[in-house]
mmCIF file of C-alpha atoms in Angstrom:
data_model
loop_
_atom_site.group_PDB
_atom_site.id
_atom_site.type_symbol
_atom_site.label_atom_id
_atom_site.label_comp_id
_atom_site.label_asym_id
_atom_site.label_seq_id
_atom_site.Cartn_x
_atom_site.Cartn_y
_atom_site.Cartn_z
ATOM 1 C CA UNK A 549 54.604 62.971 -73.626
ATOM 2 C CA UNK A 550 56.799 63.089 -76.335
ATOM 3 C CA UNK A 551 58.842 65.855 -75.003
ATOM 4 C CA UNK A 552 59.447 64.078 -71.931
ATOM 5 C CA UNK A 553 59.947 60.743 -73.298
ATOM 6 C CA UNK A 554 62.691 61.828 -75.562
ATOM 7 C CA UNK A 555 63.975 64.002 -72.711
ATOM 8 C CA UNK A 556 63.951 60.846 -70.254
ATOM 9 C CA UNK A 557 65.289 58.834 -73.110
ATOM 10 C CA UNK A 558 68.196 60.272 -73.564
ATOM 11 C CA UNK A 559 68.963 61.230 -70.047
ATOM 12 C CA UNK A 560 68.893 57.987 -68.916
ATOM 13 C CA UNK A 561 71.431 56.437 -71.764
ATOM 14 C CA UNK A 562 73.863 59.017 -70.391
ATOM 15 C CA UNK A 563 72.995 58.029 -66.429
ATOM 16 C CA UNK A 564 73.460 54.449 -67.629
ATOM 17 C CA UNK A 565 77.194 55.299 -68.387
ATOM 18 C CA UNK A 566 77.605 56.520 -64.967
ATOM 19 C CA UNK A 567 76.458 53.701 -63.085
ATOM 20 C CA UNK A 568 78.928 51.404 -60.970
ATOM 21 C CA UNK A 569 76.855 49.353 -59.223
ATOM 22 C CA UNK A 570 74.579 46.468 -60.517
ATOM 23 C CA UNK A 571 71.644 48.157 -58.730
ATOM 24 C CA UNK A 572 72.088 51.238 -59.788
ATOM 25 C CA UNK A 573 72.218 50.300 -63.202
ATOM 26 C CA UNK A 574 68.824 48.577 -63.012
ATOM 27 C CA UNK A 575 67.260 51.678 -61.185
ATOM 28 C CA UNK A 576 68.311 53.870 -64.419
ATOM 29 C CA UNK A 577 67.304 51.421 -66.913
ATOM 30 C CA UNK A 578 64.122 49.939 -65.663
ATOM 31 C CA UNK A 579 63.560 54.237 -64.441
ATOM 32 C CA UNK A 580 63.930 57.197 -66.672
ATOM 33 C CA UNK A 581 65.460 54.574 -69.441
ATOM 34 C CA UNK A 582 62.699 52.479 -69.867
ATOM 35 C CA UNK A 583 59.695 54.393 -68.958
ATOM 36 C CA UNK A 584 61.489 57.175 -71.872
ATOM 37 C CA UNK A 585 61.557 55.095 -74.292
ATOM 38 C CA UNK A 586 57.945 53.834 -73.602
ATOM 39 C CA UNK A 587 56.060 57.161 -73.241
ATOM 40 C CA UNK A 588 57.974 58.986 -75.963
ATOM 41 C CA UNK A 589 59.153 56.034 -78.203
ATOM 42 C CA UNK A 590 56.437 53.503 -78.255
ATOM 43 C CA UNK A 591 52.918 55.013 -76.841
ATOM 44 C CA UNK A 592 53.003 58.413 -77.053
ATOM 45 C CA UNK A 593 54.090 58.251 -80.944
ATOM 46 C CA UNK A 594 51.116 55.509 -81.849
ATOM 47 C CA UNK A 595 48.353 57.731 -79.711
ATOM 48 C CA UNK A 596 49.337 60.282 -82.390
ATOM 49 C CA UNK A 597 49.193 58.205 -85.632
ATOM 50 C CA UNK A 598 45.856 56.829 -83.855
ATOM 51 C CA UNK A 599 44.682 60.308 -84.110
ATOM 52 C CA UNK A 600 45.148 61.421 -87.165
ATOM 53 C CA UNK A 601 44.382 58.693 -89.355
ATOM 54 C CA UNK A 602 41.394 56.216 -89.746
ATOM 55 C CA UNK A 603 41.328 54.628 -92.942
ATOM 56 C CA UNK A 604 44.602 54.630 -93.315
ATOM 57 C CA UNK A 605 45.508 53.594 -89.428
ATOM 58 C CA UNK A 606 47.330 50.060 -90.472
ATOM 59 C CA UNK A 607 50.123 51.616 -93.268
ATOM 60 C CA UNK A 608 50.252 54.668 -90.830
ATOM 61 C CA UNK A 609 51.164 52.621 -87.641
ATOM 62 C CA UNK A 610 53.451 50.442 -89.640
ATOM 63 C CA UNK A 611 55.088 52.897 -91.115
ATOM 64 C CA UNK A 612 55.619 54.365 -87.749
ATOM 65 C CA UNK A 613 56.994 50.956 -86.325
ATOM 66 C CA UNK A 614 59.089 50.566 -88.680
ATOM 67 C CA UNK A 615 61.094 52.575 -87.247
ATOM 68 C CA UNK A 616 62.497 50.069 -84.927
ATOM 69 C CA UNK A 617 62.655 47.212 -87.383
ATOM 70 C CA UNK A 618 65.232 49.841 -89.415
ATOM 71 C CA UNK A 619 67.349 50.756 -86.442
ATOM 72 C CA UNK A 620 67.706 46.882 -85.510
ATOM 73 C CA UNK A 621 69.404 46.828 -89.650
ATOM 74 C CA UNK A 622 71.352 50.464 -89.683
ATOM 75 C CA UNK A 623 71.372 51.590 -86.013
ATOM 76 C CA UNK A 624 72.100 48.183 -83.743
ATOM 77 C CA UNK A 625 75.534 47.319 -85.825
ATOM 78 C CA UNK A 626 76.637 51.023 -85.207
ATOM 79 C CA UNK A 627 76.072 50.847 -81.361
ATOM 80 C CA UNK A 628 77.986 47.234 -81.426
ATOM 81 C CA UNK A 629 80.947 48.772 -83.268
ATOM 82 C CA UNK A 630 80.840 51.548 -80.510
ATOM 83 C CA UNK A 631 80.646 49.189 -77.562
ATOM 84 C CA UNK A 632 84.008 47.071 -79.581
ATOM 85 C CA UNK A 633 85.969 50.185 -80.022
ATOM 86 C CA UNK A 634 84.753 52.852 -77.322
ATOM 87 C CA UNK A 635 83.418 50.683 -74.368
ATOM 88 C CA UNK A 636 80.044 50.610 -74.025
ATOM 89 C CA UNK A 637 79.770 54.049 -71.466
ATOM 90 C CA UNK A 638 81.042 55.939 -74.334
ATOM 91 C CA UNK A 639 78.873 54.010 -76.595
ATOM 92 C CA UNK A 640 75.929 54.308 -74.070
ATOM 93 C CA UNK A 641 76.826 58.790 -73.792
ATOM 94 C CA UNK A 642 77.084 58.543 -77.666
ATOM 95 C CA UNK A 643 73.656 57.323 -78.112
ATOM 96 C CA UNK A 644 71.915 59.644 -75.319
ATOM 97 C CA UNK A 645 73.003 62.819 -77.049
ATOM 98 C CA UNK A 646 71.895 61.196 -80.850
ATOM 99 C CA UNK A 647 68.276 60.296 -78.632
ATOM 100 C CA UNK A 648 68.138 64.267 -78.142
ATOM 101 C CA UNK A 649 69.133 65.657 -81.220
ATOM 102 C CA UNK A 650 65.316 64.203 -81.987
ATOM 103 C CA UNK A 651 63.422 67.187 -79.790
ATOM 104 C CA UNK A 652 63.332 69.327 -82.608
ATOM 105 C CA UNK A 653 61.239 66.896 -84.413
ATOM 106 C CA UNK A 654 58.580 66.574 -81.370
ATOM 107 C CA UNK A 655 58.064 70.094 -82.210
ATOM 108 C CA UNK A 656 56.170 69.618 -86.121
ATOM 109 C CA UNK A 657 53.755 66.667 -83.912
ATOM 110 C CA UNK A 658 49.863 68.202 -83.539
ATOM 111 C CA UNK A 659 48.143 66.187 -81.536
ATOM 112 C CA UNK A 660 44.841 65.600 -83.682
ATOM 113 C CA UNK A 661 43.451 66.645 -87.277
ATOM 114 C CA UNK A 662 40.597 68.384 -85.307
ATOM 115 C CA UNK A 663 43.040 70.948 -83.747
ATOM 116 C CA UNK A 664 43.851 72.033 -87.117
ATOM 117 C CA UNK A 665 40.825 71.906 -88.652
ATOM 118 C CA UNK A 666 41.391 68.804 -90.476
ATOM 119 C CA UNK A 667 40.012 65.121 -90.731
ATOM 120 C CA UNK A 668 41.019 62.135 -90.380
ATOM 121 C CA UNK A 669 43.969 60.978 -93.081
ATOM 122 C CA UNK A 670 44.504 64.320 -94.086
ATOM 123 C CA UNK A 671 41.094 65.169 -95.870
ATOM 124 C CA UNK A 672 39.900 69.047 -95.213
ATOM 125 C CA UNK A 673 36.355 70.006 -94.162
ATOM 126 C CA UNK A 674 34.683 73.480 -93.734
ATOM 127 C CA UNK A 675 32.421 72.225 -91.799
ATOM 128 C CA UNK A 676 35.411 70.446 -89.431
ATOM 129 C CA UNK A 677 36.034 73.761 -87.253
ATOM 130 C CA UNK A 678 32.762 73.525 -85.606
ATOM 131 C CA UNK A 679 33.172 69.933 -84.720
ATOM 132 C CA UNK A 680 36.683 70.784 -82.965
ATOM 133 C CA UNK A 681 37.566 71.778 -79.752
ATOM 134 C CA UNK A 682 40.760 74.077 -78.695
ATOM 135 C CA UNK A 683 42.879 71.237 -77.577
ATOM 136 C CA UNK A 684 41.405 68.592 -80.075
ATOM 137 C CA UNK A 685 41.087 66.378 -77.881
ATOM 138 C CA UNK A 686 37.064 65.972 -79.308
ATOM 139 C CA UNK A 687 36.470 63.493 -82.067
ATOM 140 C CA UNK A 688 34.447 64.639 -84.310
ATOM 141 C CA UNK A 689 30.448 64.141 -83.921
ATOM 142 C CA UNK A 690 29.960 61.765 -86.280
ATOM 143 C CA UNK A 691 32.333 59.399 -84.998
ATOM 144 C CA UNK A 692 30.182 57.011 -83.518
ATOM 145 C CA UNK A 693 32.843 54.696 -82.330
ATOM 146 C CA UNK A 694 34.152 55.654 -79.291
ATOM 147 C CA UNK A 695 34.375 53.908 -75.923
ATOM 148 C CA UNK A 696 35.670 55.529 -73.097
ATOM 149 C CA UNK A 697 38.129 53.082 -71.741
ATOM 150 C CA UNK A 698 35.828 51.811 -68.560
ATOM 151 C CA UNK A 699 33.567 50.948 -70.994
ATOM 152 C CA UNK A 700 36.294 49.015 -72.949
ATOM 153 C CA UNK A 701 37.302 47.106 -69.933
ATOM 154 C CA UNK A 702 33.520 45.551 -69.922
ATOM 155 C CA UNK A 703 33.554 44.073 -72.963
ATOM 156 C CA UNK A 704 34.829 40.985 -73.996
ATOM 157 C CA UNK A 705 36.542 42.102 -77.374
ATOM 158 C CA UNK A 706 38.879 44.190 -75.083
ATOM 159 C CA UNK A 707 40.207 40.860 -72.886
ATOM 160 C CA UNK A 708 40.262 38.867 -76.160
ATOM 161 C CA UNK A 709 42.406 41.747 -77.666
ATOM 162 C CA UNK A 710 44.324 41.614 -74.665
ATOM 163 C CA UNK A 711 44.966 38.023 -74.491
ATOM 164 C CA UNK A 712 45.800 37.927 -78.526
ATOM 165 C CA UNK A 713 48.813 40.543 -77.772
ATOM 166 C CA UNK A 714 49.396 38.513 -74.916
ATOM 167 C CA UNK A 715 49.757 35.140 -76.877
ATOM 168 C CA UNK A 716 51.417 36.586 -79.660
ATOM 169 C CA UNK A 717 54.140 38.566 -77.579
ATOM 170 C CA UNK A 718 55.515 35.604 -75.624
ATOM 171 C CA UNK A 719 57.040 33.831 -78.525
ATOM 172 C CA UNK A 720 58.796 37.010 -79.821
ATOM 173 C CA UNK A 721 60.607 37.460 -76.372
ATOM 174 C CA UNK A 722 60.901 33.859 -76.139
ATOM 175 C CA UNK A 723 62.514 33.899 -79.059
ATOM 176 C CA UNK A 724 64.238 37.209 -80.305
ATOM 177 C CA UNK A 725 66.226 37.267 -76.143
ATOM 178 C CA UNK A 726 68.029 33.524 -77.389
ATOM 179 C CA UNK A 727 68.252 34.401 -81.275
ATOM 180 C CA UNK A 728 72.316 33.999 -81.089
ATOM 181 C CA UNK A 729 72.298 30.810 -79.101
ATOM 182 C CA UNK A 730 69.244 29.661 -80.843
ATOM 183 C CA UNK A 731 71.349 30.034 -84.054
ATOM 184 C CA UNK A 732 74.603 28.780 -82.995
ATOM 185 C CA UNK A 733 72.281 25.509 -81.357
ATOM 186 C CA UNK A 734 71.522 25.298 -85.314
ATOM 187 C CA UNK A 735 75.138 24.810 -86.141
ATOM 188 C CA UNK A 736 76.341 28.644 -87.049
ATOM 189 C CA UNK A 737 79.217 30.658 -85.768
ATOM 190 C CA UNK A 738 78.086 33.707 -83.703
ATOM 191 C CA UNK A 739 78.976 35.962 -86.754
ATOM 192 C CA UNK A 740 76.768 34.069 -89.327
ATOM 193 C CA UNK A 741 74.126 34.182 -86.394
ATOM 194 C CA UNK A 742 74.396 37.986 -86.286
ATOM 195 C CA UNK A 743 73.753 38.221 -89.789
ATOM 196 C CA UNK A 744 70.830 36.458 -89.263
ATOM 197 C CA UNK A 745 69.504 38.202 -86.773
ATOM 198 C CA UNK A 746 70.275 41.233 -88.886
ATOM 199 C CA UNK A 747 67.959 39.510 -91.887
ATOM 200 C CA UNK A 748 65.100 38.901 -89.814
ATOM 201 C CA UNK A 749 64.920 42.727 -88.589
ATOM 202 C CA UNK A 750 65.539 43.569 -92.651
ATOM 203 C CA UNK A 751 62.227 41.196 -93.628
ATOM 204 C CA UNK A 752 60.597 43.019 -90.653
ATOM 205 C CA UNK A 753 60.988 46.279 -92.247
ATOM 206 C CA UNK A 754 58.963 44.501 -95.386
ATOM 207 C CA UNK A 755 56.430 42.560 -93.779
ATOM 208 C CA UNK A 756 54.948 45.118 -91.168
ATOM 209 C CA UNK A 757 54.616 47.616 -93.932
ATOM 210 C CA UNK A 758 52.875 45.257 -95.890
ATOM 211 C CA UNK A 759 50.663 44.189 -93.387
ATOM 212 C CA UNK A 760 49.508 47.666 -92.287
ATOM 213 C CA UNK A 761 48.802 48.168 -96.133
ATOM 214 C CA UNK A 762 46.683 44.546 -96.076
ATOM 215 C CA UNK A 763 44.867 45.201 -93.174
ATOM 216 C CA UNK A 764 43.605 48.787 -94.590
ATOM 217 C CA UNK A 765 42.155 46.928 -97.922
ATOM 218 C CA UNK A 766 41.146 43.450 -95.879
ATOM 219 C CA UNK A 767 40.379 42.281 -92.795
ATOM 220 C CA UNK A 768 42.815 43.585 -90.061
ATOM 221 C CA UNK A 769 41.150 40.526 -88.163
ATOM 222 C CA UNK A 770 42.838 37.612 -91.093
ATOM 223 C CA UNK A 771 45.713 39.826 -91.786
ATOM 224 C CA UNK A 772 46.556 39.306 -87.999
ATOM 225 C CA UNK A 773 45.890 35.522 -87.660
ATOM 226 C CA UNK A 774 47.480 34.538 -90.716
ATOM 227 C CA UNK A 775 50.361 36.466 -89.857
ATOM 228 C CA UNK A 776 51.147 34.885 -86.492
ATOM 229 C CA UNK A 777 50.628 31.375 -88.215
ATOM 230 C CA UNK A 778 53.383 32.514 -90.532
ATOM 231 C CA UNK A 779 55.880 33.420 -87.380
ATOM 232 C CA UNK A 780 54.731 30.137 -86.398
ATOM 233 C CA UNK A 781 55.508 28.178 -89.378
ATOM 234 C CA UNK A 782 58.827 30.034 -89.198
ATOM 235 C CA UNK A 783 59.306 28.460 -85.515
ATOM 236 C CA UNK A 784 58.866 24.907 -87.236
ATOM 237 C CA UNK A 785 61.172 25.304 -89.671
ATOM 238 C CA UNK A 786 63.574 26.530 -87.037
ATOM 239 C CA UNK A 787 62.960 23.756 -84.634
ATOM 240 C CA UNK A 788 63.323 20.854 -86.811
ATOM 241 C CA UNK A 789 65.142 22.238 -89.822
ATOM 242 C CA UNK A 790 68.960 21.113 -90.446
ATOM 243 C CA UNK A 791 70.136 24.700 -90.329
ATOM 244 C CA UNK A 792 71.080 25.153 -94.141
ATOM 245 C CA UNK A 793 70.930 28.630 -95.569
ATOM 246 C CA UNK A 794 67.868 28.527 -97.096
ATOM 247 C CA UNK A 795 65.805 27.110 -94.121
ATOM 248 C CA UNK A 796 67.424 29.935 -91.930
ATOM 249 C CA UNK A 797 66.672 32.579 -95.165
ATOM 250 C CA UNK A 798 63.106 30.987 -94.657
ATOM 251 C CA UNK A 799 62.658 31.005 -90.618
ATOM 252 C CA UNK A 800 63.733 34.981 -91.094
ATOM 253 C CA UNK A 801 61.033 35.697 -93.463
ATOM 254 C CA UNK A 802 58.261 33.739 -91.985
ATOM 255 C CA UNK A 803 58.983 34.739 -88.839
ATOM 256 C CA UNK A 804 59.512 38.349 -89.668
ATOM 257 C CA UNK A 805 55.239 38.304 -90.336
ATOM 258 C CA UNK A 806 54.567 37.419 -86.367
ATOM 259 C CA UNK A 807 56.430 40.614 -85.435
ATOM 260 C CA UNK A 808 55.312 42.399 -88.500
ATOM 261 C CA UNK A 809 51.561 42.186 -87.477
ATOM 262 C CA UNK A 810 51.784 43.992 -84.099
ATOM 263 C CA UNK A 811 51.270 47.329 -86.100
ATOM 264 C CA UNK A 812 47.721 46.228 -87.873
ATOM 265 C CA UNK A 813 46.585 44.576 -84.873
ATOM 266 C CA UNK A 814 47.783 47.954 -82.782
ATOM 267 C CA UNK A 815 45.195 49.709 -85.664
ATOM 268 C CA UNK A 816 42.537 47.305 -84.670
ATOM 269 C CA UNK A 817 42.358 48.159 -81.291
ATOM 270 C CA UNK A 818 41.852 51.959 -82.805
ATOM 271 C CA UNK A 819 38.806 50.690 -85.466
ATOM 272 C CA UNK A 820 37.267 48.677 -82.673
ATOM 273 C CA UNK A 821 37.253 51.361 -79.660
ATOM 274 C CA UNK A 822 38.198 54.967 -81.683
ATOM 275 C CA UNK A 823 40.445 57.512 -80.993
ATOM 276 C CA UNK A 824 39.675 59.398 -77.784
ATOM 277 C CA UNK A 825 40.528 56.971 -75.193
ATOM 278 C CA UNK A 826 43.131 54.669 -77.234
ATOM 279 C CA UNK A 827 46.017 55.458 -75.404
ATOM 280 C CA UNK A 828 44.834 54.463 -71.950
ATOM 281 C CA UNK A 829 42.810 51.452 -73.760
ATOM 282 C CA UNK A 830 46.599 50.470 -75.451
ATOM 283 C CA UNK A 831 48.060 50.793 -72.335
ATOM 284 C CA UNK A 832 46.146 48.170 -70.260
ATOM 285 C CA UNK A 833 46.312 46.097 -72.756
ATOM 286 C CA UNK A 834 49.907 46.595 -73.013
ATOM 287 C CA UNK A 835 50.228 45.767 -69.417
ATOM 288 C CA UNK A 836 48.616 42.414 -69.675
ATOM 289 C CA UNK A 837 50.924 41.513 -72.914
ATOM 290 C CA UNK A 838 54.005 42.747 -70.703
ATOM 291 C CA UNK A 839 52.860 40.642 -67.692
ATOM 292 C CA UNK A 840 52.459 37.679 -70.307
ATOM 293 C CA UNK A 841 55.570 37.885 -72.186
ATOM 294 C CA UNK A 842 58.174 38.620 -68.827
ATOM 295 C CA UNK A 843 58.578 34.686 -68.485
ATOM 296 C CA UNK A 844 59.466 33.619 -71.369
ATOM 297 C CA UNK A 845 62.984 34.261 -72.322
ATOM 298 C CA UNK A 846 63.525 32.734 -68.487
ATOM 299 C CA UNK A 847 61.516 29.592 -69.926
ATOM 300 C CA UNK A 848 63.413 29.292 -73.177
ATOM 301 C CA UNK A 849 66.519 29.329 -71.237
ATOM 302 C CA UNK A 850 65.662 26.511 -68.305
ATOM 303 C CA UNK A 851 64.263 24.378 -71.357
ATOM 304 C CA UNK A 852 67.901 24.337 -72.885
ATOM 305 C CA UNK A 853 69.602 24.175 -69.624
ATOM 306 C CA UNK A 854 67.663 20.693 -69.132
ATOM 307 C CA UNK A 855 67.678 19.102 -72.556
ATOM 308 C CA UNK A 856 70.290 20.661 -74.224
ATOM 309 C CA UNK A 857 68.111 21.928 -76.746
ATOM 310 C CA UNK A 858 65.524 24.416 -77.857
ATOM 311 C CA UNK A 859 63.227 22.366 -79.447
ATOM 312 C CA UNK A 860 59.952 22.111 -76.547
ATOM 313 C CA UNK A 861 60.534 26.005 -75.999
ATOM 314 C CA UNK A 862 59.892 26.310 -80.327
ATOM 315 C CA UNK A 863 57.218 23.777 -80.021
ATOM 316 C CA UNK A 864 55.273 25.473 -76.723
ATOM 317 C CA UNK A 865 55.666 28.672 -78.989
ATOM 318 C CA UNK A 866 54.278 27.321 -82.048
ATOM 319 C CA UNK A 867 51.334 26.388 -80.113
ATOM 320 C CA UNK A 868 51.124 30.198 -78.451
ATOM 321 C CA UNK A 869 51.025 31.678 -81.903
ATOM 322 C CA UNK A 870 48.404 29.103 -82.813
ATOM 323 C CA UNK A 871 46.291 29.932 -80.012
ATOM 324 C CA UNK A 872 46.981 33.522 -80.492
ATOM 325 C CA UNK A 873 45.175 33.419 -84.274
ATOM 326 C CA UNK A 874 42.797 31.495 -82.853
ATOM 327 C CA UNK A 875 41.671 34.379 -80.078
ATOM 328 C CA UNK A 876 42.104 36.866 -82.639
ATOM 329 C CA UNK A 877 39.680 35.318 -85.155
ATOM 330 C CA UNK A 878 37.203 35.238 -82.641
ATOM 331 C CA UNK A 879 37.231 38.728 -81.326
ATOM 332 C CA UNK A 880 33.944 40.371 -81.493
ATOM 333 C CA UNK A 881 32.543 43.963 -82.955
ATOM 334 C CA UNK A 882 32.159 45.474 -79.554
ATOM 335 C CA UNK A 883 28.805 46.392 -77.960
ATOM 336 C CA UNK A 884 28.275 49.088 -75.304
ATOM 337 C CA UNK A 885 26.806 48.215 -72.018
ATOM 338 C CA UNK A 886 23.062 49.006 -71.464
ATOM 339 C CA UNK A 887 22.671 52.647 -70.758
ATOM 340 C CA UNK A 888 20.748 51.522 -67.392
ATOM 341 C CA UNK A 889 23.837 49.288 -65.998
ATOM 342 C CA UNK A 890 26.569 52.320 -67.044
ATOM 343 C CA UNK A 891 24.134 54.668 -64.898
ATOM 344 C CA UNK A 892 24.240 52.228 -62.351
ATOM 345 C CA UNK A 893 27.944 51.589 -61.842
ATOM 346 C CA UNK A 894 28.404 55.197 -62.279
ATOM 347 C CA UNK A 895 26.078 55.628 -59.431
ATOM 348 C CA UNK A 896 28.094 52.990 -57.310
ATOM 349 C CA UNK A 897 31.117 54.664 -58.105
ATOM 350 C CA UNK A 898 30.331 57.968 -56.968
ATOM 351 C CA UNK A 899 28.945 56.353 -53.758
#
């Protein structure tokens, strides 16, 4: 997955620089683009840190995510200055062939602990080899937490999961699509918006690292909620603030936590339903929180283009983050169905 992700990845930055037609250019970037960057980028890479750590599985994914929160500060300012001074096909070429100079790395990734004879978070066992299969693709046996994901789907701390990620995704697209606007609404210049933007990616790289390390010592349940009521306390001060320096220092920070969070709540979903089946678990759930969050940059924009201001899109997200802690508060330790009614929809199934 990561092979081809990268591979796709890259590809499709350099196809994007040979479109000419506007549908052509959405058939490469919603095609090998998009779906690269998700398999190899995004799923593939947090399947892996799911896998090989368990203790440790909130710093781990943050670390991981990271990632992006640093390329928004170092890499996204680069690519601009490309697109100014090259055009943005060379720019787009230019950043295809740095996406593949990344294989190599693909190459040092194992795909579980068990395949080398390991545990979990680096600790070593003698007894581990017997517990391993070839492809490590078997937990080990006494790793009683594992749902296959049809048994996920039938309980209700998956659709509560689900609808948390949901909540807490559609103020961050809401929000991050019209950040520039948003910003010059406040009373900026689009350079002193950019910066901003550039500062609330910088507090990102603090806060989800921070988080992950929180939710490995505390509650990964708390951690979560408290950090989308910080994103939304950083929506307030945006919406009704008078857009001095130190509110817009503030809004950065705060909401910097409502972003930062996705990576302990990702490490939830691994505590809750284990290792085996987390990528196809993360991906339905991922679905849902895609399906959720596609409407609301389009809502953020019609709000302004009928009032002139952003102020009921900030509010109707303030209340989605609430919500969001809310759900996530209230998620349950997840019980397997009754061995009778599995037996019984298997039975149907096969039928």
């Amino acid at each position: 997955m990561l092979v081809a992700g990268t591979l796709l990845a890259g590809l499709g930055l350099i196809l994007l620089s040979l479109t000419h037609s506007y549908l052509l250019f959405l058939l490469v970037f919603i095609g090998p683009l998009s779906f690269g960057f998700q398999a190899g980028f995004n799923q593939a890479t947090l399947a892996v840190v799911a896998h090989w750590f368990r203790r440790k599985r909130g710093l781990a994914m943050a670390i991981v995510q990271t990632g992006q929160a640093i390329g928004g500060v170092l890499i996204f300012p680069l690519v601009a200055l490309a697109v100014l001074k090259l055009g943005w096909r060379t720019a787009a070429v230019l950043s295809g062939l740095v996406v593949l100079t990344l294989l190599p790395l693909v190459l040092f990734i194992r795909r579980s602990p068990e395949s080398m004879g390991l545990l979990p978070d680096g600790d070593r066992s003698p007894a581990q080899g017997r517990h391993a299969s070839p492809s490590g693709l078997t937990p080990p046996l006494d790793d009683t937490r594992e749902f296959t994901t049809r048994e996920a789907l039938r309980t209700p701390t998956f659709w509560l999961l689900a609808a948390f990620h949901g909540l807490r995704n559609v103020p961050y697209a809401g929000v991050t699509v019209h950040l520039v606007p948003l910003l010059v609404w406040k009373g900026l210049d689009e350079p002193a918006a950019a910066f901003y933007v550039g500062l609330t990616a910088l507090a990102t790289v603090v806060s989800r690292p921070l988080t992950g390390w929180l939710g490995d010592r505390q509650s990964k349940q708390m951690i979560g909620a408290v950090g989308v009521l910080l994103g939304a306390a950083g929506l307030a001060v945006l919406a009704y603030g008078d857009g001095a320096w130190w509110a817009l220092v503030l809004f950065a920070v705060l909401f910097s936590f409502g972003d930062g969070v996705n990576s302990v709540t990702w490490a939830l979903v691994g505590d809750v339903f284990g290792r085996a089946h987390f990528a196809t678990i993360r991906g339905w759930i991922s679905m849902f929180q895609s399906f959720a969050s596609m409407p609301a940059a389009v809502y953020t924009g019609w709000v302004y283009d009928r009032t002139q201001s952003y102020t009921q899109a900030l509010i109707a997200f303030v209340i989605c983050y609430g919500a969001a802690a809310i759900v996530l508060w209230l998620v349950p330790d997840p019980t397997r169905p009754a061995p009778v009614a599995v037996a019984a929809s298997r039975s149907l199934s096969a039928s």
